[in-house]
């Protein structure tokens, strides 16, 4: 019976990444996310939302570089270690990575510009873009007022005037 237990432990240790990976990367985060949704604290919501963003990025990385990662024998263990660091609340790894790497990358409009609409700065120095301003205008004044403003802008460009008098825009 002792040799059967030893063989079992050997199999478990040899496949530890395959067994522990889903528990640390999916099962526990899923459980913790449901508990966070049910709690009133926004702190745990942010922790788990941040985790899922990072988990998605890791998954996209793996899908993109799957053929290369097959050749790196320590990748499953590195991924498991990284996932544990992100998940275990003592380390707050998800919050650290998000604050120091992900947030600055997406918060700085010079780094990546997915849309074709150029960004501008409003009077308070906060990033704002044309789409946000248009959505705000439509919410405040309605679709019809927005269409009238567009028509006036088209007419004023044809006549050489660039002034818009509608709604302060």
PDB file of N, CA and C in Angstrom, residues 65-154:
ATOM      1  N   UNK A  65       1.020  33.376 -28.502  1.00  0.00           N
ATOM      2  CA  UNK A  65       2.361  32.808 -28.552  1.00  0.00           C
ATOM      3  C   UNK A  65       2.384  31.327 -28.174  1.00  0.00           C
ATOM      4  N   UNK A  66       1.317  30.608 -28.457  1.00  0.00           N
ATOM      5  CA  UNK A  66       1.203  29.199 -28.063  1.00  0.00           C
ATOM      6  C   UNK A  66       2.340  28.348 -28.608  1.00  0.00           C
ATOM      7  N   UNK A  67       2.693  28.537 -29.866  1.00  0.00           N
ATOM      8  CA  UNK A  67       3.756  27.717 -30.479  1.00  0.00           C
ATOM      9  C   UNK A  67       5.108  27.968 -29.830  1.00  0.00           C
ATOM     10  N   UNK A  68       5.366  29.210 -29.443  1.00  0.00           N
ATOM     11  CA  UNK A  68       6.636  29.537 -28.780  1.00  0.00           C
ATOM     12  C   UNK A  68       6.638  28.996 -27.354  1.00  0.00           C
ATOM     13  N   UNK A  69       5.523  29.150 -26.653  1.00  0.00           N
ATOM     14  CA  UNK A  69       5.440  28.714 -25.265  1.00  0.00           C
ATOM     15  C   UNK A  69       5.555  27.198 -25.112  1.00  0.00           C
ATOM     16  N   UNK A  70       5.211  26.453 -26.158  1.00  0.00           N
ATOM     17  CA  UNK A  70       5.368  24.996 -26.119  1.00  0.00           C
ATOM     18  C   UNK A  70       6.827  24.603 -25.921  1.00  0.00           C
ATOM     19  N   UNK A  71       7.731  25.439 -26.371  1.00  0.00           N
ATOM     20  CA  UNK A  71       9.163  25.153 -26.304  1.00  0.00           C
ATOM     21  C   UNK A  71       9.794  25.606 -24.989  1.00  0.00           C
ATOM     22  N   UNK A  72       9.029  26.254 -24.134  1.00  0.00           N
ATOM     23  CA  UNK A  72       9.552  26.729 -22.851  1.00  0.00           C
ATOM     24  C   UNK A  72       8.987  25.824 -21.757  1.00  0.00           C
ATOM     25  N   UNK A  73       9.798  24.881 -21.271  1.00  0.00           N
ATOM     26  CA  UNK A  73       9.272  23.886 -20.329  1.00  0.00           C
ATOM     27  C   UNK A  73       8.836  24.458 -18.983  1.00  0.00           C
ATOM     28  N   UNK A  74       9.371  25.603 -18.588  1.00  0.00           N
ATOM     29  CA  UNK A  74       8.979  26.155 -17.292  1.00  0.00           C
ATOM     30  C   UNK A  74       7.761  27.077 -17.390  1.00  0.00           C
ATOM     31  N   UNK A  75       7.215  27.296 -18.600  1.00  0.00           N
ATOM     32  CA  UNK A  75       6.080  28.208 -18.741  1.00  0.00           C
ATOM     33  C   UNK A  75       4.896  27.835 -17.843  1.00  0.00           C
ATOM     34  N   UNK A  76       4.456  26.575 -17.799  1.00  0.00           N
ATOM     35  CA  UNK A  76       3.299  26.265 -16.939  1.00  0.00           C
ATOM     36  C   UNK A  76       3.560  26.609 -15.467  1.00  0.00           C
ATOM     37  N   UNK A  77       4.798  26.393 -15.002  1.00  0.00           N
ATOM     38  CA  UNK A  77       5.128  26.696 -13.608  1.00  0.00           C
ATOM     39  C   UNK A  77       5.249  28.208 -13.399  1.00  0.00           C
ATOM     40  N   UNK A  78       5.784  28.905 -14.378  1.00  0.00           N
ATOM     41  CA  UNK A  78       5.867  30.367 -14.291  1.00  0.00           C
ATOM     42  C   UNK A  78       4.466  30.972 -14.273  1.00  0.00           C
ATOM     43  N   UNK A  79       3.588  30.449 -15.104  1.00  0.00           N
ATOM     44  CA  UNK A  79       2.211  30.936 -15.147  1.00  0.00           C
ATOM     45  C   UNK A  79       1.502  30.654 -13.821  1.00  0.00           C
ATOM     46  N   UNK A  80       1.707  29.473 -13.264  1.00  0.00           N
ATOM     47  CA  UNK A  80       1.099  29.114 -11.980  1.00  0.00           C
ATOM     48  C   UNK A  80       1.611  30.036 -10.876  1.00  0.00           C
ATOM     49  N   UNK A  81       2.906  30.293 -10.865  1.00  0.00           N
ATOM     50  CA  UNK A  81       3.484  31.191  -9.860  1.00  0.00           C
ATOM     51  C   UNK A  81       2.926  32.604 -10.014  1.00  0.00           C
ATOM     52  N   UNK A  82       2.875  33.096 -11.235  1.00  0.00           N
ATOM     53  CA  UNK A  82       2.328  34.429 -11.508  1.00  0.00           C
ATOM     54  C   UNK A  82       0.864  34.501 -11.083  1.00  0.00           C
ATOM     55  N   UNK A  83       0.090  33.486 -11.419  1.00  0.00           N
ATOM     56  CA  UNK A  83      -1.325  33.451 -11.066  1.00  0.00           C
ATOM     57  C   UNK A  83      -1.509  33.457  -9.550  1.00  0.00           C
ATOM     58  N   UNK A  84      -0.714  32.680  -8.840  1.00  0.00           N
ATOM     59  CA  UNK A  84      -0.803  32.665  -7.372  1.00  0.00           C
ATOM     60  C   UNK A  84      -0.480  34.046  -6.817  1.00  0.00           C
ATOM     61  N   UNK A  85       0.550  34.695  -7.361  1.00  0.00           N
ATOM     62  CA  UNK A  85       0.920  36.039  -6.906  1.00  0.00           C
ATOM     63  C   UNK A  85      -0.212  37.030  -7.166  1.00  0.00           C
ATOM     64  N   UNK A  86      -0.907  36.884  -8.296  1.00  0.00           N
ATOM     65  CA  UNK A  86      -2.021  37.774  -8.613  1.00  0.00           C
ATOM     66  C   UNK A  86      -3.228  37.513  -7.717  1.00  0.00           C
ATOM     67  N   UNK A  87      -3.472  36.257  -7.376  1.00  0.00           N
ATOM     68  CA  UNK A  87      -4.695  35.846  -6.683  1.00  0.00           C
ATOM     69  C   UNK A  87      -4.612  36.004  -5.167  1.00  0.00           C
ATOM     70  N   UNK A  88      -3.493  35.636  -4.569  1.00  0.00           N
ATOM     71  CA  UNK A  88      -3.400  35.612  -3.108  1.00  0.00           C
ATOM     72  C   UNK A  88      -3.456  37.048  -2.570  1.00  0.00           C
ATOM     73  N   UNK A  89      -4.465  37.347  -1.744  1.00  0.00           N
ATOM     74  CA  UNK A  89      -4.667  38.717  -1.261  1.00  0.00           C
ATOM     75  C   UNK A  89      -3.475  39.291  -0.493  1.00  0.00           C
ATOM     76  N   UNK A  90      -2.687  38.458   0.145  1.00  0.00           N
ATOM     77  CA  UNK A  90      -1.528  38.928   0.904  1.00  0.00           C
ATOM     78  C   UNK A  90      -0.559  39.714   0.011  1.00  0.00           C
ATOM     79  N   UNK A  91      -0.384  39.285  -1.226  1.00  0.00           N
ATOM     80  CA  UNK A  91       0.560  39.934  -2.138  1.00  0.00           C
ATOM     81  C   UNK A  91      -0.054  41.100  -2.909  1.00  0.00           C
ATOM     82  N   UNK A  92      -1.354  41.075  -3.127  1.00  0.00           N
ATOM     83  CA  UNK A  92      -2.047  42.091  -3.932  1.00  0.00           C
ATOM     84  C   UNK A  92      -1.363  42.286  -5.281  1.00  0.00           C
ATOM     85  N   UNK A  93      -0.974  41.198  -5.889  1.00  0.00           N
ATOM     86  CA  UNK A  93      -0.266  41.248  -7.166  1.00  0.00           C
ATOM     87  C   UNK A  93      -1.092  41.840  -8.284  1.00  0.00           C
ATOM     88  N   UNK A  94      -2.382  41.524  -8.318  1.00  0.00           N
ATOM     89  CA  UNK A  94      -3.243  42.053  -9.380  1.00  0.00           C
ATOM     90  C   UNK A  94      -3.310  43.571  -9.297  1.00  0.00           C
ATOM     91  N   UNK A  95      -3.471  44.094  -8.096  1.00  0.00           N
ATOM     92  CA  UNK A  95      -3.530  45.552  -7.926  1.00  0.00           C
ATOM     93  C   UNK A  95      -2.203  46.196  -8.299  1.00  0.00           C
ATOM     94  N   UNK A  96      -1.094  45.566  -7.923  1.00  0.00           N
ATOM     95  CA  UNK A  96       0.232  46.111  -8.244  1.00  0.00           C
ATOM     96  C   UNK A  96       0.461  46.179  -9.746  1.00  0.00           C
ATOM     97  N   UNK A  97       0.207  45.081 -10.451  1.00  0.00           N
ATOM     98  CA  UNK A  97       0.427  45.045 -11.901  1.00  0.00           C
ATOM     99  C   UNK A  97      -0.485  46.044 -12.599  1.00  0.00           C
ATOM    100  N   UNK A  98      -1.730  46.104 -12.172  1.00  0.00           N
ATOM    101  CA  UNK A  98      -2.663  47.027 -12.806  1.00  0.00           C
ATOM    102  C   UNK A  98      -2.216  48.470 -12.606  1.00  0.00           C
ATOM    103  N   UNK A  99      -1.905  48.843 -11.371  1.00  0.00           N
ATOM    104  CA  UNK A  99      -1.526  50.235 -11.070  1.00  0.00           C
ATOM    105  C   UNK A  99      -0.227  50.645 -11.749  1.00  0.00           C
ATOM    106  N   UNK A 100       0.764  49.746 -11.805  1.00  0.00           N
ATOM    107  CA  UNK A 100       2.079  50.122 -12.314  1.00  0.00           C
ATOM    108  C   UNK A 100       2.279  49.886 -13.810  1.00  0.00           C
ATOM    109  N   UNK A 101       1.499  49.021 -14.432  1.00  0.00           N
ATOM    110  CA  UNK A 101       1.734  48.693 -15.839  1.00  0.00           C
ATOM    111  C   UNK A 101       0.517  48.890 -16.741  1.00  0.00           C
ATOM    112  N   UNK A 102      -0.608  48.286 -16.374  1.00  0.00           N
ATOM    113  CA  UNK A 102      -1.780  48.310 -17.247  1.00  0.00           C
ATOM    114  C   UNK A 102      -2.419  49.697 -17.267  1.00  0.00           C
ATOM    115  N   UNK A 103      -2.705  50.257 -16.113  1.00  0.00           N
ATOM    116  CA  UNK A 103      -3.382  51.554 -16.038  1.00  0.00           C
ATOM    117  C   UNK A 103      -2.600  52.664 -16.730  1.00  0.00           C
ATOM    118  N   UNK A 104      -1.296  52.815 -16.479  1.00  0.00           N
ATOM    119  CA  UNK A 104      -0.563  53.876 -17.187  1.00  0.00           C
ATOM    120  C   UNK A 104      -0.570  53.686 -18.705  1.00  0.00           C
ATOM    121  N   UNK A 105      -0.544  52.434 -19.144  1.00  0.00           N
ATOM    122  CA  UNK A 105      -0.540  52.166 -20.576  1.00  0.00           C
ATOM    123  C   UNK A 105      -1.841  52.602 -21.231  1.00  0.00           C
ATOM    124  N   UNK A 106      -2.975  52.268 -20.601  1.00  0.00           N
ATOM    125  CA  UNK A 106      -4.268  52.607 -21.176  1.00  0.00           C
ATOM    126  C   UNK A 106      -4.724  54.022 -20.828  1.00  0.00           C
ATOM    127  N   UNK A 107      -4.218  54.584 -19.738  1.00  0.00           N
ATOM    128  CA  UNK A 107      -4.624  55.927 -19.346  1.00  0.00           C
ATOM    129  C   UNK A 107      -3.902  56.997 -20.160  1.00  0.00           C
ATOM    130  N   UNK A 108      -2.746  56.688 -20.719  1.00  0.00           N
ATOM    131  CA  UNK A 108      -1.982  57.653 -21.497  1.00  0.00           C
ATOM    132  C   UNK A 108      -2.366  57.513 -22.963  1.00  0.00           C
ATOM    133  N   UNK A 109      -3.070  58.503 -23.524  1.00  0.00           N
ATOM    134  CA  UNK A 109      -3.555  58.368 -24.902  1.00  0.00           C
ATOM    135  C   UNK A 109      -2.447  58.340 -25.956  1.00  0.00           C
ATOM    136  N   UNK A 110      -1.221  58.739 -25.612  1.00  0.00           N
ATOM    137  CA  UNK A 110      -0.143  58.682 -26.591  1.00  0.00           C
ATOM    138  C   UNK A 110       0.362  57.260 -26.797  1.00  0.00           C
ATOM    139  N   UNK A 111       0.163  56.382 -25.814  1.00  0.00           N
ATOM    140  CA  UNK A 111       0.659  55.025 -25.921  1.00  0.00           C
ATOM    141  C   UNK A 111      -0.098  54.208 -26.950  1.00  0.00           C
ATOM    142  N   UNK A 112      -1.412  54.289 -26.914  1.00  0.00           N
ATOM    143  CA  UNK A 112      -2.222  53.495 -27.824  1.00  0.00           C
ATOM    144  C   UNK A 112      -3.453  54.297 -28.187  1.00  0.00           C
ATOM    145  N   UNK A 113      -3.770  54.320 -29.455  1.00  0.00           N
ATOM    146  CA  UNK A 113      -4.950  55.041 -29.912  1.00  0.00           C
ATOM    147  C   UNK A 113      -5.741  54.085 -30.797  1.00  0.00           C
ATOM    148  N   UNK A 114      -6.683  53.377 -30.184  1.00  0.00           N
ATOM    149  CA  UNK A 114      -7.458  52.377 -30.902  1.00  0.00           C
ATOM    150  C   UNK A 114      -8.422  53.041 -31.871  1.00  0.00           C
ATOM    151  N   UNK A 115      -9.039  54.126 -31.442  1.00  0.00           N
ATOM    152  CA  UNK A 115     -10.005  54.795 -32.306  1.00  0.00           C
ATOM    153  C   UNK A 115      -9.298  55.763 -33.234  1.00  0.00           C
ATOM    154  N   UNK A 116      -9.974  56.146 -34.290  1.00  0.00           N
ATOM    155  CA  UNK A 116      -9.403  57.090 -35.242  1.00  0.00           C
ATOM    156  C   UNK A 116      -9.725  58.526 -34.894  1.00  0.00           C
ATOM    157  N   UNK A 117     -10.488  58.741 -33.821  1.00  0.00           N
ATOM    158  CA  UNK A 117     -10.863  60.088 -33.399  1.00  0.00           C
ATOM    159  C   UNK A 117      -9.733  60.640 -32.544  1.00  0.00           C
ATOM    160  N   UNK A 118      -9.162  61.803 -32.889  1.00  0.00           N
ATOM    161  CA  UNK A 118      -8.057  62.346 -32.101  1.00  0.00           C
ATOM    162  C   UNK A 118      -8.527  62.823 -30.736  1.00  0.00           C
ATOM    163  N   UNK A 119      -7.677  62.683 -29.740  1.00  0.00           N
ATOM    164  CA  UNK A 119      -8.002  63.139 -28.393  1.00  0.00           C
ATOM    165  C   UNK A 119      -7.715  64.626 -28.283  1.00  0.00           C
ATOM    166  N   UNK A 120      -8.400  65.273 -27.336  1.00  0.00           N
ATOM    167  CA  UNK A 120      -8.141  66.672 -27.042  1.00  0.00           C
ATOM    168  C   UNK A 120      -8.190  66.844 -25.539  1.00  0.00           C
ATOM    169  N   UNK A 121      -7.792  67.987 -25.035  1.00  0.00           N
ATOM    170  CA  UNK A 121      -7.854  68.269 -23.603  1.00  0.00           C
ATOM    171  C   UNK A 121      -8.955  69.283 -23.369  1.00  0.00           C
ATOM    172  N   UNK A 122      -9.752  69.065 -22.307  1.00  0.00           N
ATOM    173  CA  UNK A 122     -10.771  70.056 -21.992  1.00  0.00           C
ATOM    174  C   UNK A 122     -10.168  71.136 -21.104  1.00  0.00           C
ATOM    175  N   UNK A 123     -10.957  72.086 -20.660  1.00  0.00           N
ATOM    176  CA  UNK A 123     -10.441  73.228 -19.916  1.00  0.00           C
ATOM    177  C   UNK A 123      -9.842  72.837 -18.565  1.00  0.00           C
ATOM    178  N   UNK A 124     -10.210  71.688 -18.030  1.00  0.00           N
ATOM    179  CA  UNK A 124      -9.663  71.248 -16.752  1.00  0.00           C
ATOM    180  C   UNK A 124      -8.429  70.365 -16.927  1.00  0.00           C
ATOM    181  N   UNK A 125      -8.017  70.113 -18.164  1.00  0.00           N
ATOM    182  CA  UNK A 125      -6.832  69.322 -18.430  1.00  0.00           C
ATOM    183  C   UNK A 125      -7.073  67.823 -18.432  1.00  0.00           C
ATOM    184  N   UNK A 126      -8.337  67.391 -18.350  1.00  0.00           N
ATOM    185  CA  UNK A 126      -8.645  65.974 -18.386  1.00  0.00           C
ATOM    186  C   UNK A 126      -8.812  65.531 -19.830  1.00  0.00           C
ATOM    187  N   UNK A 127      -8.378  64.297 -20.161  1.00  0.00           N
ATOM    188  CA  UNK A 127      -8.562  63.832 -21.529  1.00  0.00           C
ATOM    189  C   UNK A 127     -10.045  63.765 -21.887  1.00  0.00           C
ATOM    190  N   UNK A 128     -10.344  64.200 -23.062  1.00  0.00           N
ATOM    191  CA  UNK A 128     -11.706  64.154 -23.548  1.00  0.00           C
ATOM    192  C   UNK A 128     -11.606  63.980 -25.057  1.00  0.00           C
ATOM    193  N   UNK A 129     -12.553  63.346 -25.666  1.00  0.00           N
ATOM    194  CA  UNK A 129     -12.503  63.204 -27.107  1.00  0.00           C
ATOM    195  C   UNK A 129     -13.827  63.611 -27.726  1.00  0.00           C
ATOM    196  N   UNK A 130     -13.846  63.642 -29.013  1.00  0.00           N
ATOM    197  CA  UNK A 130     -15.004  64.125 -29.749  1.00  0.00           C
ATOM    198  C   UNK A 130     -16.229  63.258 -29.490  1.00  0.00           C
ATOM    199  N   UNK A 131     -16.040  61.959 -29.440  1.00  0.00           N
ATOM    200  CA  UNK A 131     -17.184  61.059 -29.214  1.00  0.00           C
ATOM    201  C   UNK A 131     -17.817  61.287 -27.848  1.00  0.00           C
ATOM    202  N   UNK A 132     -16.988  61.472 -26.816  1.00  0.00           N
ATOM    203  CA  UNK A 132     -17.513  61.722 -25.483  1.00  0.00           C
ATOM    204  C   UNK A 132     -18.292  63.032 -25.451  1.00  0.00           C
ATOM    205  N   UNK A 133     -17.739  64.066 -26.091  1.00  0.00           N
ATOM    206  CA  UNK A 133     -18.417  65.361 -26.135  1.00  0.00           C
ATOM    207  C   UNK A 133     -19.744  65.245 -26.886  1.00  0.00           C
ATOM    208  N   UNK A 134     -19.755  64.487 -27.983  1.00  0.00           N
ATOM    209  CA  UNK A 134     -20.984  64.310 -28.752  1.00  0.00           C
ATOM    210  C   UNK A 134     -22.035  63.564 -27.931  1.00  0.00           C
ATOM    211  N   UNK A 135     -21.623  62.500 -27.240  1.00  0.00           N
ATOM    212  CA  UNK A 135     -22.567  61.752 -26.408  1.00  0.00           C
ATOM    213  C   UNK A 135     -23.130  62.636 -25.299  1.00  0.00           C
ATOM    214  N   UNK A 136     -22.271  63.449 -24.684  1.00  0.00           N
ATOM    215  CA  UNK A 136     -22.709  64.352 -23.626  1.00  0.00           C
ATOM    216  C   UNK A 136     -23.714  65.369 -24.178  1.00  0.00           C
ATOM    217  N   UNK A 137     -23.424  65.917 -25.357  1.00  0.00           N
ATOM    218  CA  UNK A 137     -24.313  66.900 -25.973  1.00  0.00           C
ATOM    219  C   UNK A 137     -25.672  66.275 -26.288  1.00  0.00           C
ATOM    220  N   UNK A 138     -25.670  65.055 -26.828  1.00  0.00           N
ATOM    221  CA  UNK A 138     -26.922  64.369 -27.163  1.00  0.00           C
ATOM    222  C   UNK A 138     -27.733  64.096 -25.900  1.00  0.00           C
ATOM    223  N   UNK A 139     -27.063  63.703 -24.815  1.00  0.00           N
ATOM    224  CA  UNK A 139     -27.773  63.453 -23.558  1.00  0.00           C
ATOM    225  C   UNK A 139     -28.413  64.727 -23.016  1.00  0.00           C
ATOM    226  N   UNK A 140     -27.713  65.840 -23.139  1.00  0.00           N
ATOM    227  CA  UNK A 140     -28.213  67.098 -22.581  1.00  0.00           C
ATOM    228  C   UNK A 140     -29.252  67.765 -23.472  1.00  0.00           C
ATOM    229  N   UNK A 141     -29.074  67.692 -24.816  1.00  0.00           N
ATOM    230  CA  UNK A 141     -29.905  68.471 -25.721  1.00  0.00           C
ATOM    231  C   UNK A 141     -30.765  67.641 -26.678  1.00  0.00           C
ATOM    232  N   UNK A 142     -30.504  66.352 -26.760  1.00  0.00           N
ATOM    233  CA  UNK A 142     -31.291  65.491 -27.641  1.00  0.00           C
ATOM    234  C   UNK A 142     -30.650  65.311 -29.013  1.00  0.00           C
ATOM    235  N   UNK A 143     -31.109  64.280 -29.713  1.00  0.00           N
ATOM    236  CA  UNK A 143     -30.566  63.925 -31.018  1.00  0.00           C
ATOM    237  C   UNK A 143     -30.840  64.996 -32.061  1.00  0.00           C
ATOM    238  N   UNK A 144     -32.032  65.571 -32.003  1.00  0.00           N
ATOM    239  CA  UNK A 144     -32.411  66.577 -32.997  1.00  0.00           C
ATOM    240  C   UNK A 144     -31.501  67.814 -32.915  1.00  0.00           C
ATOM    241  N   UNK A 145     -31.209  68.267 -31.702  1.00  0.00           N
ATOM    242  CA  UNK A 145     -30.322  69.421 -31.526  1.00  0.00           C
ATOM    243  C   UNK A 145     -28.924  69.109 -32.042  1.00  0.00           C
ATOM    244  N   UNK A 146     -28.485  67.883 -31.843  1.00  0.00           N
ATOM    245  CA  UNK A 146     -27.166  67.473 -32.330  1.00  0.00           C
ATOM    246  C   UNK A 146     -27.128  67.493 -33.856  1.00  0.00           C
ATOM    247  N   UNK A 147     -28.175  66.956 -34.480  1.00  0.00           N
ATOM    248  CA  UNK A 147     -28.245  66.968 -35.947  1.00  0.00           C
ATOM    249  C   UNK A 147     -28.270  68.397 -36.478  1.00  0.00           C
ATOM    250  N   UNK A 148     -29.022  69.292 -35.820  1.00  0.00           N
ATOM    251  CA  UNK A 148     -29.047  70.699 -36.222  1.00  0.00           C
ATOM    252  C   UNK A 148     -27.663  71.323 -36.123  1.00  0.00           C
ATOM    253  N   UNK A 149     -26.933  70.991 -35.059  1.00  0.00           N
ATOM    254  CA  UNK A 149     -25.588  71.523 -34.888  1.00  0.00           C
ATOM    255  C   UNK A 149     -24.667  71.030 -36.007  1.00  0.00           C
ATOM    256  N   UNK A 150     -24.778  69.772 -36.362  1.00  0.00           N
ATOM    257  CA  UNK A 150     -23.959  69.210 -37.449  1.00  0.00           C
ATOM    258  C   UNK A 150     -24.286  69.920 -38.762  1.00  0.00           C
ATOM    259  N   UNK A 151     -25.573  70.112 -39.012  1.00  0.00           N
ATOM    260  CA  UNK A 151     -25.978  70.794 -40.245  1.00  0.00           C
ATOM    261  C   UNK A 151     -25.454  72.230 -40.286  1.00  0.00           C
ATOM    262  N   UNK A 152     -25.543  72.948 -39.149  1.00  0.00           N
ATOM    263  CA  UNK A 152     -25.026  74.314 -39.093  1.00  0.00           C
ATOM    264  C   UNK A 152     -23.518  74.334 -39.317  1.00  0.00           C
ATOM    265  N   UNK A 153     -22.824  73.350 -38.747  1.00  0.00           N
ATOM    266  CA  UNK A 153     -21.371  73.293 -38.922  1.00  0.00           C
ATOM    267  C   UNK A 153     -21.029  73.063 -40.385  1.00  0.00           C
ATOM    268  N   UNK A 154     -21.773  72.195 -41.054  1.00  0.00           N
ATOM    269  CA  UNK A 154     -21.542  71.952 -42.479  1.00  0.00           C
ATOM    270  C   UNK A 154     -21.792  73.190 -43.314  1.00  0.00           C
TER     271      UNK A 154
END
